Amino acid sequence: MAEAKDLHEIPLIRAGLPRHSAERAELTGVDGTLLALVHLAPPLLARLTVADARAGAERTPEPERIAAAGELFETATLNGLSPQAYCELQSRVAGVPVAVARHSLRDVAETFAGVGARFLAERPAGASAAPVPGEISTVWTRRGDVLAVIAPSNNPGTHTQWLTALACGYRLVVRPGTRDPFTPARMIAALLDAGVAPHYLSLLPGSHATGDALVEAADLSLVFGGDAAARRYGEDRRVILRGPGRSKLLHTGEITEQTVDVICRSVGYDAGMRCTNATAVFTDADPAELAAAVAERLARLTPAPPQSPDAQLPVLPLAEARALREHLTARLEGAVDVAAPLYPEGPVADLGDGSAALRPAVLLCDRPDHPGARIELSFPCVWILPWRREQGFGPLRDTLALTILGGDEPLAREALRERSIRKVLLGPIPTYQAGRTSPHDGYLSHDLMEARAFGTSA
């Protein structure tokens, strides 16, 4: 086991300044190796940090500074970690293939660079950033000053969502996910090095109680999580929830190689750990034929330790991986995993070091209302369900991204009118693809900002 002096340490960051805490947590890789020490913030310190952030002077970061920070995130040594060292450490702890972390360096940098264009695209055309002298005009203004972010650990790119809030002028207090404090710590270090005012950036690793204290103290909160987070915070109107994606594909017509390719890319991209990875496919063709083709293709994904360049699947401690698969088995309700026979050694790939990769699951269902369509797990797991046009979009509600395969434009227009479907893609476009300024789950700034009337005399 590594000695404490050899471990990477992640301090608290209070209003831009690193601080040590009496309480620290050991952070191990998915294979059990001790890799880092994380300083933890108690709830009282969370409240004090929000107060510190609120007290700082107004200095909204310029888009140019944020763009410069993106370049630093991709190329610089930050917090003592080179880009490659960061990628390896993040992948070993979070179980994300290192290839995902490496291409996320560029993805994050591009998001930083585009934050100014996104802010302008999201602002209503009739609203200005400042009042017009002598007129009663519309101004685009914040609903508060401090945003708490309760972050996840699934994919490094998820953290780019809170950059919009920084461009809007919010001071950010981030409670990172337990298995990936590295990404927000690196983003904050890059932003500080690029000259963003220190009181705009805080990082407070901690418990659920720390997260609750931040939500209570901040003006608004951006909370990532599943159904449990929705139950925990769903009644608080100051909380912006980013929950399960439950992204889907709707296939009509013949089953082609292109059909199978787009489905498999939608399911398996970035190891199936994005909220825009597809978790259900509805088809008016033969579901069994489609499921068999998808299972054969996904079974080619390589199980390997996350720091290996060959890794294509998420990795967990062995006991956790087995428990997750047992959880899935308990929820089949008549569905059949047609991928399971393709794994002679079982769906959990024991890597021999105390960790295991989760091989893809392809669940064949016999009805469109099977509850599996609402199940989202942190590995490539897709439910294949029958569908007929007369059934409409009832079975496809509550979908973050929907790809419609088959070229039926009237069907896509109909899907766009279903309010619970947040993004519609027509044609062979994987569910995870997005435009440079297209909304993710709506525009975040529309939750953070509001249009108000303001007038001055000439």
PDB file of N, CA and C in Angstrom, residues 62 127 151 174 213 218 233 256 310 314 331 333 336-337 352 357 364:
ATOM      1  N   GLU A  62     -14.924  36.682 -18.105  1.00  0.00           N
ATOM      2  CA  GLU A  62     -15.059  36.907 -19.539  1.00  0.00           C
ATOM      3  C   GLU A  62     -14.946  35.579 -20.281  1.00  0.00           C
ATOM      4  N   ALA A 127     -33.851  40.316 -25.192  1.00  0.00           N
ATOM      5  CA  ALA A 127     -33.246  40.738 -23.920  1.00  0.00           C
ATOM      6  C   ALA A 127     -31.805  41.160 -24.141  1.00  0.00           C
ATOM      7  N   ALA A 151     -22.335  17.089  -7.925  1.00  0.00           N
ATOM      8  CA  ALA A 151     -21.842  16.506  -9.178  1.00  0.00           C
ATOM      9  C   ALA A 151     -21.783  14.979  -9.108  1.00  0.00           C
ATOM     10  N   VAL A 174     -18.898  23.536  -5.698  1.00  0.00           N
ATOM     11  CA  VAL A 174     -19.086  22.202  -6.260  1.00  0.00           C
ATOM     12  C   VAL A 174     -18.801  21.144  -5.206  1.00  0.00           C
ATOM     13  N   ALA A 213     -26.430  20.784   3.004  1.00  0.00           N
ATOM     14  CA  ALA A 213     -26.125  22.116   3.528  1.00  0.00           C
ATOM     15  C   ALA A 213     -25.887  23.101   2.390  1.00  0.00           C
ATOM     16  N   ALA A 218     -27.239  27.855  -0.748  1.00  0.00           N
ATOM     17  CA  ALA A 218     -27.077  28.514  -2.048  1.00  0.00           C
ATOM     18  C   ALA A 218     -28.406  29.088  -2.539  1.00  0.00           C
ATOM     19  N   TYR A 233     -34.717  15.856  -3.521  1.00  0.00           N
ATOM     20  CA  TYR A 233     -34.758  17.296  -3.748  1.00  0.00           C
ATOM     21  C   TYR A 233     -35.918  17.762  -4.634  1.00  0.00           C
ATOM     22  N   THR A 256     -31.089  -3.067 -40.827  1.00  0.00           N
ATOM     23  CA  THR A 256     -29.909  -2.988 -41.690  1.00  0.00           C
ATOM     24  C   THR A 256     -28.642  -2.922 -40.844  1.00  0.00           C
ATOM     25  N   ASP A 310      -6.841  -0.640 -24.165  1.00  0.00           N
ATOM     26  CA  ASP A 310      -7.799  -1.538 -24.810  1.00  0.00           C
ATOM     27  C   ASP A 310      -9.177  -1.504 -24.156  1.00  0.00           C
ATOM     28  N   PRO A 314     -16.971  -0.223 -18.531  1.00  0.00           N
ATOM     29  CA  PRO A 314     -16.739   0.286 -17.181  1.00  0.00           C
ATOM     30  C   PRO A 314     -16.284  -0.823 -16.235  1.00  0.00           C
ATOM     31  N   ARG A 331     -34.690  -7.772 -11.872  1.00  0.00           N
ATOM     32  CA  ARG A 331     -35.667  -6.867 -12.480  1.00  0.00           C
ATOM     33  C   ARG A 331     -36.030  -7.263 -13.913  1.00  0.00           C
ATOM     34  N   GLU A 333     -38.256  -9.518 -15.083  1.00  0.00           N
ATOM     35  CA  GLU A 333     -39.705  -9.645 -15.252  1.00  0.00           C
ATOM     36  C   GLU A 333     -40.074 -10.242 -16.609  1.00  0.00           C
ATOM     37  N   VAL A 336     -35.423 -11.508 -21.483  1.00  0.00           N
ATOM     38  CA  VAL A 336     -34.342 -12.481 -21.636  1.00  0.00           C
ATOM     39  C   VAL A 336     -33.077 -11.754 -22.082  1.00  0.00           C
ATOM     40  N   ASP A 337     -31.972 -12.005 -21.385  1.00  0.00           N
ATOM     41  CA  ASP A 337     -30.701 -11.411 -21.776  1.00  0.00           C
ATOM     42  C   ASP A 337     -30.101 -12.256 -22.898  1.00  0.00           C
ATOM     43  N   GLY A 352      -9.032 -10.213 -12.330  1.00  0.00           N
ATOM     44  CA  GLY A 352      -7.973 -10.855 -11.572  1.00  0.00           C
ATOM     45  C   GLY A 352      -7.236  -9.984 -10.591  1.00  0.00           C
ATOM     46  N   ALA A 357     -14.940  -5.974 -15.132  1.00  0.00           N
ATOM     47  CA  ALA A 357     -15.618  -5.193 -16.168  1.00  0.00           C
ATOM     48  C   ALA A 357     -17.023  -5.744 -16.358  1.00  0.00           C
ATOM     49  N   LEU A 364     -34.295  -8.736 -24.195  1.00  0.00           N
ATOM     50  CA  LEU A 364     -35.401  -8.856 -25.143  1.00  0.00           C
ATOM     51  C   LEU A 364     -36.715  -8.913 -24.375  1.00  0.00           C
TER      52      LEU A 364
END
